[in-house]
Each structure stands twice: as C-alpha cells, then as structure tokens.
Tab-separated table of C-alpha atoms in Angstrom:
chain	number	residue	atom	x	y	z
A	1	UNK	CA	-35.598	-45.037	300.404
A	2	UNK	CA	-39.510	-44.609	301.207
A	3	UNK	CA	-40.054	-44.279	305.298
A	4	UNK	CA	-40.247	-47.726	306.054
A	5	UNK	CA	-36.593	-48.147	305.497
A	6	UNK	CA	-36.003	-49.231	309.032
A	7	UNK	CA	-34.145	-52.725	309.603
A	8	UNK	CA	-35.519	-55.307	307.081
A	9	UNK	CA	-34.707	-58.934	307.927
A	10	UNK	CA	-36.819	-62.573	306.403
A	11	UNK	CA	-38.475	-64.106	308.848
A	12	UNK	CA	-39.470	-67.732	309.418
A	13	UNK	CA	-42.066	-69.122	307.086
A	14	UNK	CA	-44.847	-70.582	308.625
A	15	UNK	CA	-48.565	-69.059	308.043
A	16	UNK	CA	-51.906	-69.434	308.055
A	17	UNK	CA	-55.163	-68.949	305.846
A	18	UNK	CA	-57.188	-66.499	306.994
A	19	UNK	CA	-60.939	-64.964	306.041
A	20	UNK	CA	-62.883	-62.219	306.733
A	21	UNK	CA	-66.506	-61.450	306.849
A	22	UNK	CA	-69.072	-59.120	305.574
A	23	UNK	CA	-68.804	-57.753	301.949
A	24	UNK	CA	-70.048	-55.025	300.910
A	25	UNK	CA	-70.548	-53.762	297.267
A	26	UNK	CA	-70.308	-50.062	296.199
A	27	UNK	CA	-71.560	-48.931	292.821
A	28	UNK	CA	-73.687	-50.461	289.816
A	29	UNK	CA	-72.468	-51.852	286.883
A	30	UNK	CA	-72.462	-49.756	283.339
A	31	UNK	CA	-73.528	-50.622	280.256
A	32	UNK	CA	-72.695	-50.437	276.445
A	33	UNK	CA	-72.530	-52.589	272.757
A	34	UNK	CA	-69.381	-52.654	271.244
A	35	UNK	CA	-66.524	-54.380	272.757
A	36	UNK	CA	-62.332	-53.618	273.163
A	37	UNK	CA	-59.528	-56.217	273.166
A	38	UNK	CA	-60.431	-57.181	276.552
A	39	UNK	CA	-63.925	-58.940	275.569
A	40	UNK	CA	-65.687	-55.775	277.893
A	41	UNK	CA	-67.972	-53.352	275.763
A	42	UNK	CA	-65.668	-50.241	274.218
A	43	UNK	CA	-67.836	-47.636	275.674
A	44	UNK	CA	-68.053	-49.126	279.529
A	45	UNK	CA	-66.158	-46.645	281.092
A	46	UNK	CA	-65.772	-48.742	284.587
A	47	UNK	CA	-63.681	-50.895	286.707
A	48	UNK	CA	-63.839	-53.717	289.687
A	49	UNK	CA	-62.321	-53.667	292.110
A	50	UNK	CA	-62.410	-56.421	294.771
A	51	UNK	CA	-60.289	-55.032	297.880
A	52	UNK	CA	-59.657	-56.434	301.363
A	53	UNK	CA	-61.074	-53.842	303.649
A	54	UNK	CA	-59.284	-51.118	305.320
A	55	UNK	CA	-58.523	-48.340	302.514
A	56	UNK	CA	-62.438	-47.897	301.758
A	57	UNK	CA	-63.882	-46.676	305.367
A	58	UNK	CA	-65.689	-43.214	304.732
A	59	UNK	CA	-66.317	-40.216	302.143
A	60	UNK	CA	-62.645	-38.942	303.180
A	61	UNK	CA	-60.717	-42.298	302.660
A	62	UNK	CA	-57.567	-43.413	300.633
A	63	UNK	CA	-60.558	-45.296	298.001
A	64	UNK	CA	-62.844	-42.264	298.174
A	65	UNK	CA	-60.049	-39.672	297.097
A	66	UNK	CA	-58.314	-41.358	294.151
A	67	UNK	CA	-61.536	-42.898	292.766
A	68	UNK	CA	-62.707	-39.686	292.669
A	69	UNK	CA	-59.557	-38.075	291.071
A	70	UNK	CA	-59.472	-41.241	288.863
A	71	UNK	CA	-62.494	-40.921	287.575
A	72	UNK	CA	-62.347	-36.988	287.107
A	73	UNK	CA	-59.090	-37.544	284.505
A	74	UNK	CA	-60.409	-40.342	283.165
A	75	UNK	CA	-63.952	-40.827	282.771
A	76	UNK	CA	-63.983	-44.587	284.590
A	77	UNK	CA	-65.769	-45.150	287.013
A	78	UNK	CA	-64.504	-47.809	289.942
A	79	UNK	CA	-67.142	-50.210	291.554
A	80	UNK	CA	-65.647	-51.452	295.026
A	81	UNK	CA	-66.341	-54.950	296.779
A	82	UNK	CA	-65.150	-55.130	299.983
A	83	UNK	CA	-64.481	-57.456	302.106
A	84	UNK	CA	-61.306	-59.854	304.266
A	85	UNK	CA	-58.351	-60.762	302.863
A	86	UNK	CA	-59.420	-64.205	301.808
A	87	UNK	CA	-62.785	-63.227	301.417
A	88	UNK	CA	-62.006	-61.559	298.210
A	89	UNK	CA	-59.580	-64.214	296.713
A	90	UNK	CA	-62.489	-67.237	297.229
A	91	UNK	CA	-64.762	-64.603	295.661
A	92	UNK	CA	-62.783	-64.738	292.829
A	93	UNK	CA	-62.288	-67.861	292.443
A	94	UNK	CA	-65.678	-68.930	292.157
A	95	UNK	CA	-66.461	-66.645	290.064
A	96	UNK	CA	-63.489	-67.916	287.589
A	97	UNK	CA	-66.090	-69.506	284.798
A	98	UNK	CA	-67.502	-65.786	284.586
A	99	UNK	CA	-65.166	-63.425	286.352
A	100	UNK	CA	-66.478	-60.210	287.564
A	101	UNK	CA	-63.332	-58.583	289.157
A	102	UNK	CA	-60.707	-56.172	287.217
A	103	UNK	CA	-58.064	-55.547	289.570
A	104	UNK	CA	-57.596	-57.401	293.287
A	105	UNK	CA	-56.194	-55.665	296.024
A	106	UNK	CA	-55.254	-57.628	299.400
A	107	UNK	CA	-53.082	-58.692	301.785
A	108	UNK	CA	-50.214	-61.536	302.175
A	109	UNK	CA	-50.212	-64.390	301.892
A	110	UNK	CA	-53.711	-64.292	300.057
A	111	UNK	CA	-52.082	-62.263	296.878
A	112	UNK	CA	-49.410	-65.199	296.655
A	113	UNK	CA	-53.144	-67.455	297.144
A	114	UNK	CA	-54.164	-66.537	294.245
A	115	UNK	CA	-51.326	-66.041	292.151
A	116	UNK	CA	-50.996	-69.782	292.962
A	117	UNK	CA	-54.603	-70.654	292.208
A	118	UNK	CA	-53.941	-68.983	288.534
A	119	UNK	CA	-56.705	-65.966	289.319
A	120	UNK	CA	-53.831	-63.230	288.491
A	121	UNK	CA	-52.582	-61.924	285.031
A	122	UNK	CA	-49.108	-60.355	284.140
A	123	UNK	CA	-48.728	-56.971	284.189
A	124	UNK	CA	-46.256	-54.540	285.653
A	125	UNK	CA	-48.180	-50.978	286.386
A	126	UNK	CA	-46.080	-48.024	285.139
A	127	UNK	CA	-44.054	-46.587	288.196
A	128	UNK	CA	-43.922	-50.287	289.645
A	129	UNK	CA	-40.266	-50.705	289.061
A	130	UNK	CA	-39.596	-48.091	292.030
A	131	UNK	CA	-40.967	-50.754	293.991
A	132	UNK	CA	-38.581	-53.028	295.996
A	133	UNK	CA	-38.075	-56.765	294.702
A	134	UNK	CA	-39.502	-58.323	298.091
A	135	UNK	CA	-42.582	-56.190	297.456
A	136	UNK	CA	-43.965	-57.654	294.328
A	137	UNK	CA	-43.873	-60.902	292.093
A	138	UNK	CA	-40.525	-61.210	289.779
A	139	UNK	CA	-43.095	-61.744	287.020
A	140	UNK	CA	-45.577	-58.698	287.381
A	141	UNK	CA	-48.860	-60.248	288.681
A	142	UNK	CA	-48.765	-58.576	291.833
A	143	UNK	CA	-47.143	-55.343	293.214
A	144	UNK	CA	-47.404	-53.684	297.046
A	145	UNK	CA	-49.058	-50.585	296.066
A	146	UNK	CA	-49.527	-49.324	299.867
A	147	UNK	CA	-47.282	-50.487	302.421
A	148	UNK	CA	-48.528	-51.228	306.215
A	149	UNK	CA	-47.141	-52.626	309.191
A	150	UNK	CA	-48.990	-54.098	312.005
A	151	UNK	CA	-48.778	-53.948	315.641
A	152	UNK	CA	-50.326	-53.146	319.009
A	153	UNK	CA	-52.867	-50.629	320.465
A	154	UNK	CA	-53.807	-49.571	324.293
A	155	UNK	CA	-56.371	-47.360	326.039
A	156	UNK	CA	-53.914	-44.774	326.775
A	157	UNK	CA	-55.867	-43.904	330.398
A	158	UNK	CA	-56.352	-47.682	331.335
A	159	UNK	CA	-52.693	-48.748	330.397
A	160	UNK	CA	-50.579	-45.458	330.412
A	161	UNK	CA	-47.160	-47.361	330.435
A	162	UNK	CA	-47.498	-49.520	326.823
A	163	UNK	CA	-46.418	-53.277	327.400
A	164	UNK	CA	-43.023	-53.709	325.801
A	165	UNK	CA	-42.465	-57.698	325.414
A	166	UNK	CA	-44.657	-61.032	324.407
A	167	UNK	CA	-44.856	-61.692	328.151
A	168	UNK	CA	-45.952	-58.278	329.549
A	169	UNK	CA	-49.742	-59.829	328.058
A	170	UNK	CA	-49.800	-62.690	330.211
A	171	UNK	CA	-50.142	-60.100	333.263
A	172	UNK	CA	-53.099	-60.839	334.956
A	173	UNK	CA	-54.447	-56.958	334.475
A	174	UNK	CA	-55.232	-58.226	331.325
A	175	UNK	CA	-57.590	-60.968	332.308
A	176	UNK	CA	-61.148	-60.564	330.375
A	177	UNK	CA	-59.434	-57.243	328.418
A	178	UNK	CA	-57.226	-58.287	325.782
A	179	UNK	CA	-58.530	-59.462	322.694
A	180	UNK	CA	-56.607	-60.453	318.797
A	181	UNK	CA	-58.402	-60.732	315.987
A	182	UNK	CA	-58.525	-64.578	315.090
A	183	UNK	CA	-55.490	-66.247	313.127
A	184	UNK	CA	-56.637	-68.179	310.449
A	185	UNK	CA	-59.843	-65.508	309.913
A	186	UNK	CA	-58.538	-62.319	310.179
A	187	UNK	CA	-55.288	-61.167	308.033
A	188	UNK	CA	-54.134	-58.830	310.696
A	189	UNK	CA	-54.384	-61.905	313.729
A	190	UNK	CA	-52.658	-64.224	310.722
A	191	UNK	CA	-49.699	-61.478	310.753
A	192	UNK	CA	-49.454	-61.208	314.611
A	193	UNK	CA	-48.854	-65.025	314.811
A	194	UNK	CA	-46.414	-64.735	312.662
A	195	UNK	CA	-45.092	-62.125	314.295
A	196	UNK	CA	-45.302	-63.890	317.591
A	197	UNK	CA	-43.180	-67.128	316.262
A	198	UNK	CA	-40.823	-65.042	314.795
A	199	UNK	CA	-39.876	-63.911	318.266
A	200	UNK	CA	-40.443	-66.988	320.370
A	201	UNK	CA	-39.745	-69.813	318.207
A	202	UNK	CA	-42.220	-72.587	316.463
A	203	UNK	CA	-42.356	-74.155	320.101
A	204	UNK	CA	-42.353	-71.069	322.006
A	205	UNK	CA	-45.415	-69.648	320.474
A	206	UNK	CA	-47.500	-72.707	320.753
A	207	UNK	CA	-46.767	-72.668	324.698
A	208	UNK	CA	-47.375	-69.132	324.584
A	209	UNK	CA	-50.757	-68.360	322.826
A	210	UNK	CA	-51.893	-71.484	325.149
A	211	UNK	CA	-51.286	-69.228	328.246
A	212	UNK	CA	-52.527	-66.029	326.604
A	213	UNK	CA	-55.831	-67.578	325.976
A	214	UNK	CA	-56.573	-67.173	329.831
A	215	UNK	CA	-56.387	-63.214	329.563
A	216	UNK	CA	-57.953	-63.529	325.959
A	217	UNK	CA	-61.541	-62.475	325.467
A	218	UNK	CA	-62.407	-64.893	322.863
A	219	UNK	CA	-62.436	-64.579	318.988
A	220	UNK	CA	-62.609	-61.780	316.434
A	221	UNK	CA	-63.474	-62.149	312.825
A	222	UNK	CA	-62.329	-58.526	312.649
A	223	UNK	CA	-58.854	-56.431	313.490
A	224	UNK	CA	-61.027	-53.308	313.161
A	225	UNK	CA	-63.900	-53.856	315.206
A	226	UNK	CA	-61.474	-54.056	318.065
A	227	UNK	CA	-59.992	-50.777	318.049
A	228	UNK	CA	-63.691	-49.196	319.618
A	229	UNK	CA	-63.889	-51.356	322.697
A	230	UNK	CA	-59.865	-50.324	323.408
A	231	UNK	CA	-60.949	-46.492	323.011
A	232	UNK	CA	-64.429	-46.927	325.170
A	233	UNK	CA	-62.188	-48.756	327.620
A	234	UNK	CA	-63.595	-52.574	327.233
A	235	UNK	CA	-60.357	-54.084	326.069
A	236	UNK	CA	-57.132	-52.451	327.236
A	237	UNK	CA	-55.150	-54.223	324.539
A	238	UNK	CA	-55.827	-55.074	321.566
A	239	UNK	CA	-53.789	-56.368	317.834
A	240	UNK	CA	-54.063	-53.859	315.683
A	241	UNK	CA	-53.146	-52.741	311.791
A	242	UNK	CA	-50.973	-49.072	311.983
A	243	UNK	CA	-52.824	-47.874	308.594
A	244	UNK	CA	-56.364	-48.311	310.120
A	245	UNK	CA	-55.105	-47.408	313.460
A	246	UNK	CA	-54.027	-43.865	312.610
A	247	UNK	CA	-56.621	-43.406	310.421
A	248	UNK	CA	-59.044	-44.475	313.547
A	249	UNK	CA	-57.506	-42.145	315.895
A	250	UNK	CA	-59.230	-39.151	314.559
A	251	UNK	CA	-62.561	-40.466	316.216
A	252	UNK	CA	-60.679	-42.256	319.148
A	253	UNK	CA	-58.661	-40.281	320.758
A	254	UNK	CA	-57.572	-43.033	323.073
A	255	UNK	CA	-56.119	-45.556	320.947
A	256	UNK	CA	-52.653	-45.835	321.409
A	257	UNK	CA	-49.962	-47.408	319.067
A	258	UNK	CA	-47.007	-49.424	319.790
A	259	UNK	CA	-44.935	-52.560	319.339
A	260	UNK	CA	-43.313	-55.491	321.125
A	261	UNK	CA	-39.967	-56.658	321.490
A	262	UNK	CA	-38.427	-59.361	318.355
A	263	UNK	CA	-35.919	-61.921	319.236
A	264	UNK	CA	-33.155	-59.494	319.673
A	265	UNK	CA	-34.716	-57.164	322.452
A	266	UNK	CA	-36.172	-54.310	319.743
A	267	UNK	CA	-39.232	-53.276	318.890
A	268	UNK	CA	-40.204	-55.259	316.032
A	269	UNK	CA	-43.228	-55.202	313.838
A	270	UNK	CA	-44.057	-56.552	310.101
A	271	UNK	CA	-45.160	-55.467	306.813
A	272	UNK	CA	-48.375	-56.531	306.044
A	273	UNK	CA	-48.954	-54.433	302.751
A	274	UNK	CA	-51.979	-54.035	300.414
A	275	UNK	CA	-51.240	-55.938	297.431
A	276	UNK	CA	-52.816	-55.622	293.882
A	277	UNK	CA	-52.966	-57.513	290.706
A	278	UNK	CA	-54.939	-57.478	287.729
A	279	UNK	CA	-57.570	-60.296	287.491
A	280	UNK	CA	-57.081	-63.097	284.559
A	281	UNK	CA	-60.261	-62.592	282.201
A	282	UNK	CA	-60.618	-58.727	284.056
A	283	UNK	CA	-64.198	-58.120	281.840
A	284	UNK	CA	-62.436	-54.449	281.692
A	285	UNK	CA	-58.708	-55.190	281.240
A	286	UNK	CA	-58.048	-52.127	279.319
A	287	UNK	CA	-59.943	-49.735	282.140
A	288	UNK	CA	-58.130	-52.443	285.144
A	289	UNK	CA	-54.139	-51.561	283.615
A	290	UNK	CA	-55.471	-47.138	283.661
A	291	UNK	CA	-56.638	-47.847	287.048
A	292	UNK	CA	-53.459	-49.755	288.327
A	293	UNK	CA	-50.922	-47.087	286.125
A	294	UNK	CA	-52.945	-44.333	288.190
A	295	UNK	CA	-52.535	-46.238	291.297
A	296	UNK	CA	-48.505	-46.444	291.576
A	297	UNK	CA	-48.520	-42.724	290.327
A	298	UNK	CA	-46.524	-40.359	292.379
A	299	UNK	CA	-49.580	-38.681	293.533
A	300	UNK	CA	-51.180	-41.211	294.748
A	301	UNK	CA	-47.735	-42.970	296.146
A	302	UNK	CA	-47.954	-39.908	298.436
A	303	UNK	CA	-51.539	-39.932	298.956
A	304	UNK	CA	-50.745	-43.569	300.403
A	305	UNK	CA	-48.901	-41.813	303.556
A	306	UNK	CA	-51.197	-37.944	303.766
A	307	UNK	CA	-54.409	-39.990	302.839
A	308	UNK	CA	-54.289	-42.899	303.849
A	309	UNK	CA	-52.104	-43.175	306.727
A	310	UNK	CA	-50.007	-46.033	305.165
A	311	UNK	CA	-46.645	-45.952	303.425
A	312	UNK	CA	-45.803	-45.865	300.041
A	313	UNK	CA	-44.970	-48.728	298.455
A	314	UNK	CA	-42.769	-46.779	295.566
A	315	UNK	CA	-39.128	-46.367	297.108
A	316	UNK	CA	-38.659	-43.059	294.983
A	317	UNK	CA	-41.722	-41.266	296.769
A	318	UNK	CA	-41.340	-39.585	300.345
A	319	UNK	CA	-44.577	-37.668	301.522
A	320	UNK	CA	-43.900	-34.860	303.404
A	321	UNK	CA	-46.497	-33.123	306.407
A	322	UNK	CA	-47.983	-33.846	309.505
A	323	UNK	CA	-49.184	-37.490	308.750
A	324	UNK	CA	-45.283	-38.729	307.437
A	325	UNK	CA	-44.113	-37.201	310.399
A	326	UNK	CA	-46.330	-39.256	312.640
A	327	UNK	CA	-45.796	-41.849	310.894
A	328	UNK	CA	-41.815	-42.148	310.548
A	329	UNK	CA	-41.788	-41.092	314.156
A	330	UNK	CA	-43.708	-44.065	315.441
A	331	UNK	CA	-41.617	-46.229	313.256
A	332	UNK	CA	-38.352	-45.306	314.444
A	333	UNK	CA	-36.077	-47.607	315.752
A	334	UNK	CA	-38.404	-50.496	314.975
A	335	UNK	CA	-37.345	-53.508	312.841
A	336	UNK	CA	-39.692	-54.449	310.622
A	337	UNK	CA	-39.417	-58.029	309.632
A	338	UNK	CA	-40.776	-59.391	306.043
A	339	UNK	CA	-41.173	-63.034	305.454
A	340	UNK	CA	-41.024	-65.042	302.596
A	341	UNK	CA	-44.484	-64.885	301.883
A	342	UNK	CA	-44.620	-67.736	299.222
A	343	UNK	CA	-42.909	-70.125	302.116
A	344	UNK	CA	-45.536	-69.102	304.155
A	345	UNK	CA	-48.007	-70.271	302.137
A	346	UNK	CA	-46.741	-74.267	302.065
A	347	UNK	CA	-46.863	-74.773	305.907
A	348	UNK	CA	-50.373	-72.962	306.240
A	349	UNK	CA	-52.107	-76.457	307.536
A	350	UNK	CA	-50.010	-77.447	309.622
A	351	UNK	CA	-49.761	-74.155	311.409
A	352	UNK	CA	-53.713	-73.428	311.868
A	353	UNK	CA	-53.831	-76.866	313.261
A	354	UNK	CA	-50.943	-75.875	316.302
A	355	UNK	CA	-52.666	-72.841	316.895
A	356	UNK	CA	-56.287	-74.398	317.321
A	357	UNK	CA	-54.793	-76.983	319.199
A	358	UNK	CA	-52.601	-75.138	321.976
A	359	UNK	CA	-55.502	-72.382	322.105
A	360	UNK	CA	-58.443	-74.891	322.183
A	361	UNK	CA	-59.902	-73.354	319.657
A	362	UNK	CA	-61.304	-76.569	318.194
C-alpha cells in the first residue's frame, strides 16, 4: 500500500470545467534530418511536455530534478509548457492539425477531457501496473503518476485553532479574509466543490457557497497565488493543494495545513492527482514512452513524496525520511474520497451553472 492508503470511498459525480491562466514555456526546440517511426527526426533527442502547473516551481522542484536525471541517462532533453489544468488540454486541442505536445500531464477531470476529445494515445508506462485501477484508464491512455490530495490552509498566528467543519467558514472572523480559488477556473477550487457537495449534499452546497460568498474575498484564477496573502496575514483561510502547500512552506513558515469534516464527522479530503498520457501524433513518440517509462520508475515514484512533496502514485513504492513522515502524519485519520471522475465529467454544465447562480457569480 503507498501512504495514501487511508479510507477510500466514490463520491458523488457532479463537476465542473475548470481553466487556468498564464503559460509559460521552458526550453527551445532541437533540430535534426532523418526521422524514427514516430514521424519526429531520429537524431532529436527531446520531448514536450505540456503540464498543469504545480510540479515545475523552481531550480529545486519535482520537474527540475528528474529532467535533469532524465536527461543525464538519456541524452533527451524535456521542453516544459506550463500552465492550468484545462489550459493545457485546449492547448492541445487546437493544436490537433499539427500537434506539438509528447506527453500531457494534468489534473481530473481534464485527463478524462481529453481522453474524451481523442487527444490521448494508448500506452501503459513500464511500472504502471503497480498503480491502482481507480488511478488510471483500463485502456492505458492515462496513468496517476503523482498522487495529491487537496485541502485547507490557515495563518497559524491569525487562526491558531484550525476550523474543523463546512460551517466553522461562515464565522464572521472570516469576513473580507477567506478566499477559494474559483470553481470552474481553477482545478484545485473545481476539487473543493466537489469536495463541499460530497459533504453537504447537491442542495446543501448550493445554499452553502451562497452564504460563504459574504466572508469570500472574491475570485481567484489561481490555488497558488493564495497561499502568500494567508502567510503575510491578508487571508486567514484559504483552499489549498497539500503538494504545493508543503512544498510552499519552506518560504512561509505560516501556512498551515488541514482538513474539514465529510458527511460522517471525519476529516475528509480528495485525491486530486497529476495525471499523464502520451499525446496522439506526440512529434517524439519514441522520446514521449522513455520519458513516461522513467517517470513511473521507482526512483522517481519516491522522488514524488522526498521531492516533490506529493505521493506516489505506484502502490509498491513507500518513500522513507523526513518529508513521508510529514506527509503520512498529516494524512492520518483522514478519508480521502475519489470520485468517479468520468461521471463527473457528464454533469459539468449543469453544475457551473448552480454554482454561478447561488454565488452570483454571473
């Protein structure tokens, strides 16, 4: 069992669509004459990845330290676009008539987006069958290659007691210093709604996010962004992703981490993990399958938890040191629900439109 093997139960499935902004692209493109099996030129030793954001922030990141290793043992180099969860999946799919992307890494229910909009080929990465079955596609085009949860954070001086239920952020202390990154935009605010219905029901939440829009600051394109007001102290609550979190923590100290109460009176949370597929038409298919083999290798399944701050998505693989520690600690006795992501997807409509109309957004 990997060390999110806490309580796993499906949860409703009702979603949303939601899109990021801002990409940014890392690296320059090689070049070369002859060409392999894949239509890309024999001697091009590189790869594309298009990745939501989150694993790429800074010389010492998850990205930085395999691409590095990666390219070391192999010679390829990987070229990184950035950007949201959907950001990257409408990316690719105008660019279908003359794809650019190799390999797509992002969150649900975007991966099952464009699985369903035909942008992903088969292929099952070596060391992918360690993964669990409600972790990847039955037919190979995707696979959860680090696992994340979301949840909560606090300024640990302005709110020293964390909040423990749904309700606890309709306090008016909150007023003018909460803030959630926008369902429908950001993948992280798409999760927490989920997360939100799952324990007050379809009606519930709709009543709910209406009153939590008094203490709400207003929108957010981005989860990340949010976690520097909490620390400076102008938001005392905030959503928040647990990977990024932790990973955030080393330059603000006073972020703090935690989780509200499900349905059945627990602390519950849910995986949102970073998914990745290989692109149909990758220019570099041959380099995109090396780079996905090298990405479910035990290594880097560990590097996923010590690097990275995330979990690994390989059941077989169970980091050890001071990060896994922190990690399983803050997870324990928290359920961690994960829906039925391909339900999700068919009542995404209907669901943006309840949230923009009990919150006004529109």
């Amino acid at each position: 069992m990997s060390i999110l093997s806490t309580t796993r139960r499906r949860a409703l499935a009702t979603g949303l669509v939601g899109l990021s902004v801002a990409s940014v692209l890392a690296g320059c493109s090689a070049a070369s004459s002859a060409t392999d099996p894949s239509g890309a030129s024999a001697t091009d030793k590189s790869v594309t990845l298009y990745t939501a954001d989150g694993l790429g922030d800074g010389d010492s990141s998850f990205y930085s330290t395999v691409f590095k290793h990666f390219q070391k043992d192999t010679g390829i180099t990987v070229h990184v676009v950035e950007a949201g969860s959907g950001e990257v999946v409408q990316r690719a799919a105008k660019e279908r008539a003359n794809t650019q992307a190799d390999v797509l890494v992002t969150l649900p229910p975007f991966i099952q987006q464009a699985d369903r909009d035909g942008l992903l080929a088969k292929y099952a990465p070596k060391g992918s069958e360690h993964v669990a079955d409600d972790n990847k596609a039955a037919d190979g085009r995707y696979t959860a290659v680090v696992d994340n949860v979301i949840g909560f954070i606090r300024n640990r001086k302005e709110v020293p007691d964390a909040p423990t239920t749904w309700k606890d952020l309709l306090d008016a202390e909150y007023k003018g210093k909460l803030q959630y990154s926008t369902p429908g935009v950001a993948g992280d605010g798409t999760a927490m709604l989920l997360l939100a219905q799952d324990a007050l029901g379809k009606q519930g939440v709709d009543d709910y996010m209406e009153q939590l829009q008094t203490n709400n600051v207003g929108p957010s394109d981005s989860t990340g962004a949010l976690a520097a007001k909490v620390d400076k102290g102008e938001l005392f609550v905030a959503n928040g992703d647990v990977q990024m979190n932790l990973a955030q923590r080393t330059t603000m100290p006073n972020l703090g981490i935690f989780f509200l109460d499900g349905k059945d009176g627990t602390p519950t949370t849910m995986s949102v993990p970073y998914v990745a597929g290989l692109v149909e038409g990758a220019p570099h298919e041959a380099n995109a399958k090396k780079l996905l083999d090298y990405l479910f290798s035990e290594q880097v399944q560990e590097e996923a938890t010590t690097v990275a701050g995330g979990l690994p998505a390989r059941e077989d693989v169970h980091p050890s040191g001071a990060q896994a520690d922190t990690i399983t600690k803050l997870l324990d006795g928290v359920t961690v629900v994960r829906p039925d992501w391909d339900d999700v997807l068919k009542d995404l409509d209907g669901t943006v439109d309840r949230w923009n109309t009990a919150t006004g957004t529109l």
